[in-house]
Every structure is written in structure tokens, then in C-alpha cells.
Amino acid sequence: MKDVPYISRPNRPLGVYAILYLAFLYIPVLFLPLFSFNDSLFIAFPLRGFTTNWYQQMLADEQMHAALMNSIKVGAASSVIATILGVFGAKAVTRFRMPGQKPVVAVIMLPLVIPEIILGVALLILLSRLGIPLSLYTITLGHILICVPFSMATLITRFEGFDKSMEEAAADLGDNAWWAFWRVTVPMVFPGILASLLLCFTISFDEFIMAFFLASTEPTLPIFIWGQLRFPQKLPSVLALGACILVISFVVVFFSQWLSRRGTSALPEAGV
Amino acid sequence: MATNNAYIRIEQVSKRFGSVVAVDQVDVSIAGGEFFSLLGASGCGKTTLLRMLAGFESPTSGEIYIDGAAMSGVPPHKRPTNMVFQNYAIFPHLNVHRNIAYGLRSERVTGKEAIKRVDEALELVKLQGFGDRRSNELSGGQRQRVALARALIRRPKVLLLDEPLGALDKKLREEMQLELRALQQSLNITFIFVTHDQEEAMALSDRIAVMSGGKTLQISTPKKIYNNPVNAEVANFIGQMNFLDASVVGLANGEALLDVAGWGRLKVSSRAEYLRCGANVLAAIRPEKLRLSDRRPADSENCVQGVIEAAAYLGDRSHFHVAVEGNDKPIAVAAQEVRVSPGESLDRGSRVWISWASDSLILLDKAEK
Amino acid sequence: MKWLPRLRALLMRSEALRGYTLLSPTLIVMVFSMCAPFAIMVAMSFWTQHAFEFDTSFSLANYKEAVDSPVYEALLVRSLKIAGFCAIATVLISYPMAYYVAFHIHRRKLLWIILMTLPFWTSYLLRVFAWKIILGYNGVINSGLKTVGLIEQPLDFLLYSPTAVVITLAHAWAAFAILPLYVSLEKIDRSLLEAAADLGDGPVARFLRITFPLSLPGVIAAMLIIFIPTVGDYVTPTLVGGPNGLMMANIIQANFGKVNNWPMGAALAVGMMVIVAVITLIYMWVTRKAVERIA
């Protein structure tokens, strides 16, 4: 107690609350892997023995494989394109003085605050009026729409974190815009690019609503899962799939957040 | 030595942060109504000591007594002290009036009485009419006064000030120094003032504690610290000082005969215990106690010859650097007047005589640090 | 191609033009995939549908029906209530956690921040599904309580109710809404708290008079972040809402699905957006006034 300044004295009840809060946050989700190993069709206590049946069942499911591949394709495409758009956008916003910049950026960030169902419905209407058939491409477009704000936000932070004069120095030393971009800008914002790619991929991979509205006969993984939820016999293998997805997204997002926050002033570090 | 009737007693207080010793066995007594300064360079422990008085840190060992009561375990909001923070810590979401009135809530002062007290406080710091302003509408000097008013409205017996004038420009700082001193004397409360500016400490304080490395080197009045620094570190910290290596060649009747390199044999009066024949000591003399002339002075038996290396004319006085044979560092001389024969001037390269009065020379033990 | 050097010269001179050129791909995508669709959606809300044909003549029939029919009104009110409760509940449970990490964690703060926001980035569908299996009639809570012997019959009020929707959504949003709360708490200058302590305030007074008022911007932002998307949520009411927990999004989706009345769906969507926008503006106006009063 003597070692810590008075203002920072530990607060035991709050510490207990923090643990309870984290438990509340994580335990519901941890039931999925828990019951995925349970030897029973029913997702209920008491537990009835360990089995990997459901995992085997899941792994053998052809339809699931197809949906998984679709999700990966859509995820890869949306994350790459959204990140590219985010890089250009972030560079434009942080390096150039543009009149009307604030409202324009606000518009780009709009998808963050608009319910996805509205974005999905609106895009569906436009596509149908234009006669464009629904497919994985239309899903990709929808995902790009919702990923761009996240990509911009991540990259704006990164761009603001490094000094403009680096690019000016590159120009001074003979590089035109294109070369300076590849030799100076990209290496310096690279962690941000990586974080944006990971983040956008995760968002697209897990996204359900827009995909639901913009899909045709080729489902993405979340759409596939949604369909399976109607069949009780399929539930445990859905849990197995869910558990796998959970673990992978945990790991991916953990690293993405680590990368994007490390070395930037996005969030202040602990200062004593 | 902590004396029993002092208002504040800091008894053998130490503070450790991990393996770093920030405050090392400090022992001070401070009287009521005293303007007491903690003076030292950054990292010497003065701010940590102040924060322990306020209650924001707890001593690792030792005890602090204020008005006879032990302060360990007493949280900041229950102590009879109030603090003016270095960055002023003005609450951004409250206007000036509410900032100053903040401390009245815990004293249960409300309504008309509170308004009256706030107006009094504003008058005290000469900010009448500023009540409605917000903190981002105030200049640095004004925020400083608000911080002061906010602390003083609680009528504390002890006011702690953490380098309050550091952020102000020179002229404003000097004005505020005078005001602070006047305020302290009219209110007759104890001020404990932390600063790294020795001129400031000298100008304002009744007593100064010179600190370094967590320890107090000397606690005394400004005059004594200046004229009788206890060791070379204190001497060097306060004002300018010329240091000369010397060895003791004779001792008699409270006088020592020194052999000073380049200066010859000099007599110094000292009863210091560390003096022995053959001991190596430091002789020290303030630049302003040295006089310059172009001819050998007839009225002084203490003199030495040298050559001017650098001269700076500063209006009210002149600074010289004089090279004396046998000394590798030039001697600094700050003279208000110099004795020059008509037609001569003292410039770079001129030969000069340095002279001084016998009692201007101080002896410092070389070993003590 | 004679205009190319002229264009290049123009670009060199105008920083704004260069900036917007760089921004243009992004803007084009956003306009095409969001602004244009909105425009068409608004337009379509004034059409009517007969079987599989659209009657594109201007008509307010959809809006009239939306206003007249009590069903839509009930659904809208329920959606707003659920979203409101959810926002309040989420902020209430997340605030102490944000406070703890901001003020009482001194080492490995990054780890804690990631820990408390991680769940948000995982599959939303799976998280809602997890609550379905927890709250179900034969679900985790009921079977667990039965096994332990605390109850005889399963509790049937847990699932398929507005309450289930609120709980599920609060859990879903907690990990995201905590961020603005955390940032605004972290920004508070610690010396302000020391000054307040110095001036006589104990811990509770310090919280009420300094910490909470200065964290208000974060609270306001968090409420908004939760409220707006929740009003239009589809997955949660479908999985755990039951007939009493259905929300606006369900009926909008129905119009594009089984009911097959696109213009009606468009009108409902536009209506919902307008109402949410109005509520948001009122909210921001009110909170700005309140913050000015306190501050």
C-alpha cells in the first residue's frame, strides 16, 4: 500500500467486479467449445462424456466446405480492396488540406452507425433496379462498404502517427509520388495495413446480415450456419464449427489489435 | 534536528521507489509562519518530500508530524495542508468561481457565505471579476492565481507550493515572487516552497533546505548558506564560486596557513575540525568578493597577478575571467568597480591584480560531499 | 491529349484537387454502394407493388399504412425501448470495468484493453447463438439448475422475450461500447484528482464531482454507438426474441422476403432511419445542454 501513490490505491471490490465482468464476457462464448465435445445431441447439463464425433461430422460436410471457401474468397477480396481504398483515403485526408474534408470523412464513416439491415436493403434495391444479379460479387461489394470505415480509421491513426516530412524528404531526394509511396509510405504504415487486412477479413468472414440480403445460391459460412440452426440434429456439429471459428478469430484479432495499437498513440499507455 | 516545538516535524523520513531512493533520511523542523524552501536540481527528492507532506505518497520509513499529530495513514483530504500544483490542476469543467469554491463543500460552507469567501479569495489574488471565466480563457499567470486562491480559501495552516512559478516568464515570475512573499507574511501561515531556482529561494525564504540525491545538504538561512556553505556542492549550487586546491601548512589560534597553488601562502581564520597539517582542502571565494586593478594595490596584503581572458560589461557590473598562473581554470571576478589608472582600461590581455579581504576566503573540506 | 499537361499543371497547383483525386476511388465506391442505394430506396418508398410489378407512380400509400397500422407502431416503440434499455444496461455494466482498467491497471494495459474488446470482433452470430443455448428451455441455465437440484421445472421465461433480447445485445455490445468509456476516463489528468483530494474530497466525492463529469463525453458517445445499430438489429430478435421480442428489422426483412412488398419494406426502412436520426439529434442537443450546465 505504501508503494503506490494515494490516488492509485488499489480497489478490491472493483478488482472483483473486473474479473466477474470478464467472466460474463467470455463464459457464454466458451459454452460453444464446451458442448462441442459433449457426447449428446442435446445442449444441456449434465455433460455426457467426451467425443470428437461432431468435429468429424463437421469436417466431412461438403456443403460446409463450399460455404467456407466462399467466405474465404469474399473475405480476402473485401479486405484487400477495402484496405487499398483505406490507404488512399487515409493518405488523402491526413496529408492534404481539403475544403469540406470533415463532412466527406463523416460520410465515409457513416456505415459504422447505420444498422446493417438498412445498408443491405438499400444495396439490394439498387442492384435489382440495375438488373445486376446477386452473387458472391454482390456480397463482396456490401462487405467492402462496411469494411472501408474500419480500414480508414485504422490507417488514419497510423498515418497521423508518422511525420509528413519523411515523404517530403523522399521527394527532395528524387523520388516522385509513386516511388515515394512504395519506398517510404508503405513500409511506415505497414503494420496499419496488416492490421486493416486482418480486421476487414474478420469482419467480412463473420458478417451475416448483408450477406443474407445480397446472396444468391452460394452461401457464405454465416449463412450456412444460419440455415443449420433450424435442424436440431445438426446443432452439435454447428457448435464444433463455431468453436473452430471462435478460436481462429480470437487469435487473428488478438494479433491484429496488438499490431495496430503497438507503437501508435491510438490509446495512451500506462503512465505513472 | 527535529525540535519539539516546531509546527512541522519531518523525522528521519525516507522514500523508496523499488530500488531507487528518492528521499534519504531527511530530518527537518519547520516553524509556524515560516517561508521554507526546498531547493535542488531535478531528481533531488524535493517534490517527493512535498508530496509526502501533502499525503499523496507515504514515507517508506520515518514519520511526519504536523501540529503534533502524526500524519501516517492520514489521507490528503484530511490533512491541514493545501497544495498549489506545478501544472495548477485547474478543473476544466468548472469556471473560476466554482474552482475556487471547490474546497468549501467538505467544510459545509454553502450559499451566501460561500460566495463571500470566494470573493474574498479573488480579491486576495487580485482577480476580482474573473469568477465567470473558464480555465481555457485564462493566461498562465491568472491560472496560477486561481490555483493559489483555491488553496488559500480553506485557510490552511500550511501551504505547499510545487514549483508554482516555473511556467511563467521572467518578469511575471519576479512580480509573483514579491506577491507571494507579501501574501505569506500578511497571512502568517507556513509556506513550503519547492524550486530549482536558487535566486528565487534566496529572495523569498526565511530558511532553505538545499537537497541533493534525496538528502538535505544544508538547512539554514539564505545568508548563512551563501556565506558559509557547508561543502563544495552547496557552495557551487548557490551563486558562483571560485574553488582553489590548497594544502594546510600551519595551524595556530584559530587561523590556518594554506599553500594555494599559484596564489602563494594565505591565512584563513577557521576552527574547522578536519584541519590538520598537510591536509588537502578547498579554498573558495565568491567572484564578487574579488577586486581588480591594473596596479598592485597598496592597501591589501592579499593579492595575486593574472591576465584577463574574457570581459563582459553588464551595465551595473562587469564580469571577468582572469587566468592566474598555477590554476588551470580561470578565476571569475564580478566587480562593481575596478581601479584603473587614468588612460588605461581593462580588456582582454591586460595584466591585472586581484585582491580580496582576508575574511572573504572560505575553507571547505575536500573530502565532504 | 493536349489537356493532359494542363490537367497536370492544375493538379500541381491545387492541393485540394490532389487530395480529392486520391480520395476519389474510395468516394466513388461509397457513393455507389451507399448514397445511390439510399436515394433509390427513398424513391422506392413512394412506389407501390402489385404482385410482381412495381407501380412507379408517386404515392404515399406505404407511409399511410405504416402510420395507420398499430402493428408497425408497436414494433417501432418496442424496438426503440429495447435499444434504449440495451444502451443503458450496457453502459452501466461496462463503466466500472473501463474505470478499473483506466485507473487501477498500471502494467500490461494493452493486454487488458485487448482482453476486454476481443469478444466484439468474433462472430456476432455465434455469440447470439450462444445465448440461445444458454437461455433455452432445455438450455444451459435450466439444465444446470436442474442438475444441481435448485429447480424442478425449467424456467420458461428466460428465452423468447424482450428481456432475452436485451441481455443478449448488452453482452454483444459490451466489448465495443467500453472503448469510448475507457478513452475518456484514461484522458483525465490525475493531478485533478489529487487537487480534489487536497481540497477535502474523499473518494466518492472525487468520483461524483471530477471523474464522472469529465467522462461524460465518453458515456454519451457509448450510448449512441449502442442505440443506433441496435434499433435495426435482425439476428438477435430472430434467434432469442420469440413472437414478443420481434423488432422492426424483422418486419422489414419479411417485406423483402415472404411478404414480398419491396416498396413497403423501403418505406419502413426509410421511416426507421428518419426516426432514429431525429432521436439522435434531439439526444445530442439535450446532452450538449446538460454537459454545458454541469461543466
XYZ file of N, CA and C in Angstrom, chain B residues 51 54 56 76-78 81-85 87 89-95 98-99 101-106 134 150-151 154, chain C residues 189-214 291-295:
186
model
N 5.187 15.962 -1.641
C 4.022 15.106 -1.831
C 3.767 14.244 -0.613
N 1.903 16.363 1.694
C 0.504 16.520 1.282
C -0.290 15.246 1.495
N 0.136 12.468 -0.704
C -0.026 11.723 -1.951
C 0.934 10.555 -2.040
N -4.956 12.594 2.090
C -4.752 14.014 1.762
C -5.935 14.894 2.138
N -7.157 14.358 1.985
C -8.276 15.261 2.207
C -8.550 15.506 3.688
N -7.790 14.818 4.542
C -7.995 15.076 5.969
C -6.818 15.811 6.592
N -3.087 20.582 5.302
C -2.251 21.218 4.293
C -3.069 21.440 3.036
N -2.655 22.394 2.225
C -3.218 22.532 0.889
C -2.086 22.782 -0.088
N -2.295 22.352 -1.338
C -1.188 22.361 -2.285
C -1.505 23.177 -3.529
N -0.496 23.885 -4.014
C -0.592 24.519 -5.324
C 0.252 23.663 -6.263
N -0.391 23.026 -7.237
C 0.282 22.057 -8.090
C 1.123 22.741 -9.162
N 1.347 22.094 -12.362
C 0.585 22.422 -13.568
C -0.752 23.058 -13.241
N -3.478 22.323 -12.097
C -4.607 21.400 -11.948
C -5.945 22.119 -11.794
N -6.192 23.110 -12.617
C -7.471 23.808 -12.599
C -8.497 22.884 -13.244
N -9.645 22.716 -12.616
C -10.670 21.815 -13.152
C -11.251 22.411 -14.425
N -11.129 21.679 -15.547
C -11.542 22.273 -16.829
C -13.055 22.402 -16.973
N -13.801 21.638 -16.209
C -15.247 21.664 -16.419
C -15.949 22.643 -15.478
N -15.160 23.389 -14.678
C -15.760 24.367 -13.773
C -15.198 25.743 -14.077
N -16.014 26.780 -13.880
C -15.465 28.115 -14.083
C -14.633 28.520 -12.865
N -16.323 28.444 -9.397
C -16.577 27.101 -8.866
C -15.289 26.367 -8.533
N -14.225 26.660 -9.289
C -12.925 26.087 -8.961
C -12.497 26.506 -7.568
N -14.318 27.731 -5.207
C -15.254 27.304 -4.164
C -15.193 25.808 -3.898
N -14.424 25.096 -4.705
C -14.470 23.628 -4.660
C -14.250 23.070 -3.272
N -13.229 23.595 -2.577
C -12.864 23.026 -1.288
C -13.835 23.365 -0.179
N -14.808 24.246 -0.451
C -15.730 24.646 0.606
C -16.781 23.580 0.875
N -16.979 22.695 -0.106
C -18.032 21.695 0.057
C -17.753 20.811 1.265
N -16.493 20.370 1.390
C -16.207 19.465 2.500
C -16.181 20.195 3.830
N -13.645 30.639 -17.776
C -13.310 29.213 -17.750
C -11.805 29.061 -17.861
N -7.661 29.011 -4.706
C -8.392 27.788 -4.412
C -7.825 27.090 -3.185
N -6.498 27.139 -3.068
C -5.873 26.508 -1.899
C -6.059 27.355 -0.649
N -9.333 27.712 1.940
C -9.576 26.797 3.051
C -8.800 27.195 4.297
N -6.729 13.949 -16.323
C -5.460 14.275 -15.712
C -5.493 13.874 -14.236
N -4.565 12.996 -13.827
C -4.572 12.529 -12.445
C -4.356 13.649 -11.452
N -3.644 14.708 -11.859
C -3.400 15.777 -10.893
C -4.688 16.497 -10.526
N -5.728 16.405 -11.370
C -7.015 16.994 -11.000
C -7.598 16.236 -9.813
N -7.435 14.925 -9.813
C -7.947 14.134 -8.699
C -7.156 14.400 -7.436
N -5.844 14.596 -7.593
C -5.038 14.919 -6.417
C -5.461 16.267 -5.859
N -5.710 17.221 -6.765
C -6.151 18.538 -6.301
C -7.467 18.426 -5.550
N -8.379 17.624 -6.078
C -9.672 17.465 -5.403
C -9.487 16.840 -4.031
N -8.575 15.860 -3.934
C -8.306 15.247 -2.629
C -7.710 16.282 -1.694
N -6.800 17.059 -2.205
C -6.158 18.101 -1.409
C -7.192 19.092 -0.878
N -8.253 19.306 -1.651
C -9.254 20.286 -1.257
C -10.372 19.668 -0.434
N -10.169 18.462 0.044
C -11.105 17.934 1.033
C -12.056 16.852 0.558
N -11.986 16.439 -0.698
C -12.928 15.433 -1.168
C -12.420 14.013 -0.951
N -13.300 13.188 -0.351
C -12.978 11.771 -0.251
C -13.230 11.095 -1.581
N -13.012 9.767 -1.657
C -13.087 9.048 -2.938
C -14.442 9.195 -3.637
N -15.532 9.089 -2.897
C -16.847 9.162 -3.549
C -17.082 10.552 -4.130
N -16.776 11.585 -3.328
C -16.964 12.948 -3.805
C -16.094 13.212 -5.022
N -14.876 12.681 -4.996
C -13.981 12.893 -6.142
C -14.589 12.295 -7.392
N -15.176 11.111 -7.246
C -15.760 10.468 -8.424
C -16.921 11.289 -8.965
N -17.818 11.689 -8.049
C -19.026 12.379 -8.498
C -18.729 13.754 -9.076
N -17.725 14.435 -8.517
C -17.517 15.825 -8.916
C -16.467 16.002 -10.004
N -15.545 15.066 -10.103
C -14.482 15.229 -11.093
C -14.525 14.117 -12.152
N -14.379 12.870 -11.718
C -14.225 11.780 -12.674
C -15.449 11.635 -13.570
N -16.621 11.519 -12.958
C -17.811 11.269 -13.779
C -18.104 12.412 -14.751
N -18.140 13.681 -14.304
C -18.409 14.755 -15.264
C -17.416 14.777 -16.422
N -16.137 14.516 -16.102
C -15.155 14.579 -17.186
C -15.238 13.366 -18.104
N -24.258 18.897 -20.563
C -22.822 18.965 -20.302
C -22.398 20.405 -20.033
N -23.002 21.349 -20.754
C -22.656 22.745 -20.507
C -23.074 23.179 -19.122
N -24.210 22.677 -18.667
C -24.670 23.055 -17.337
C -23.750 22.531 -16.254
N -23.390 21.245 -16.396
C -22.542 20.647 -15.369
C -21.165 21.273 -15.401
N -20.676 21.519 -16.597
C -19.273 21.935 -16.749
C -19.048 23.425 -16.646
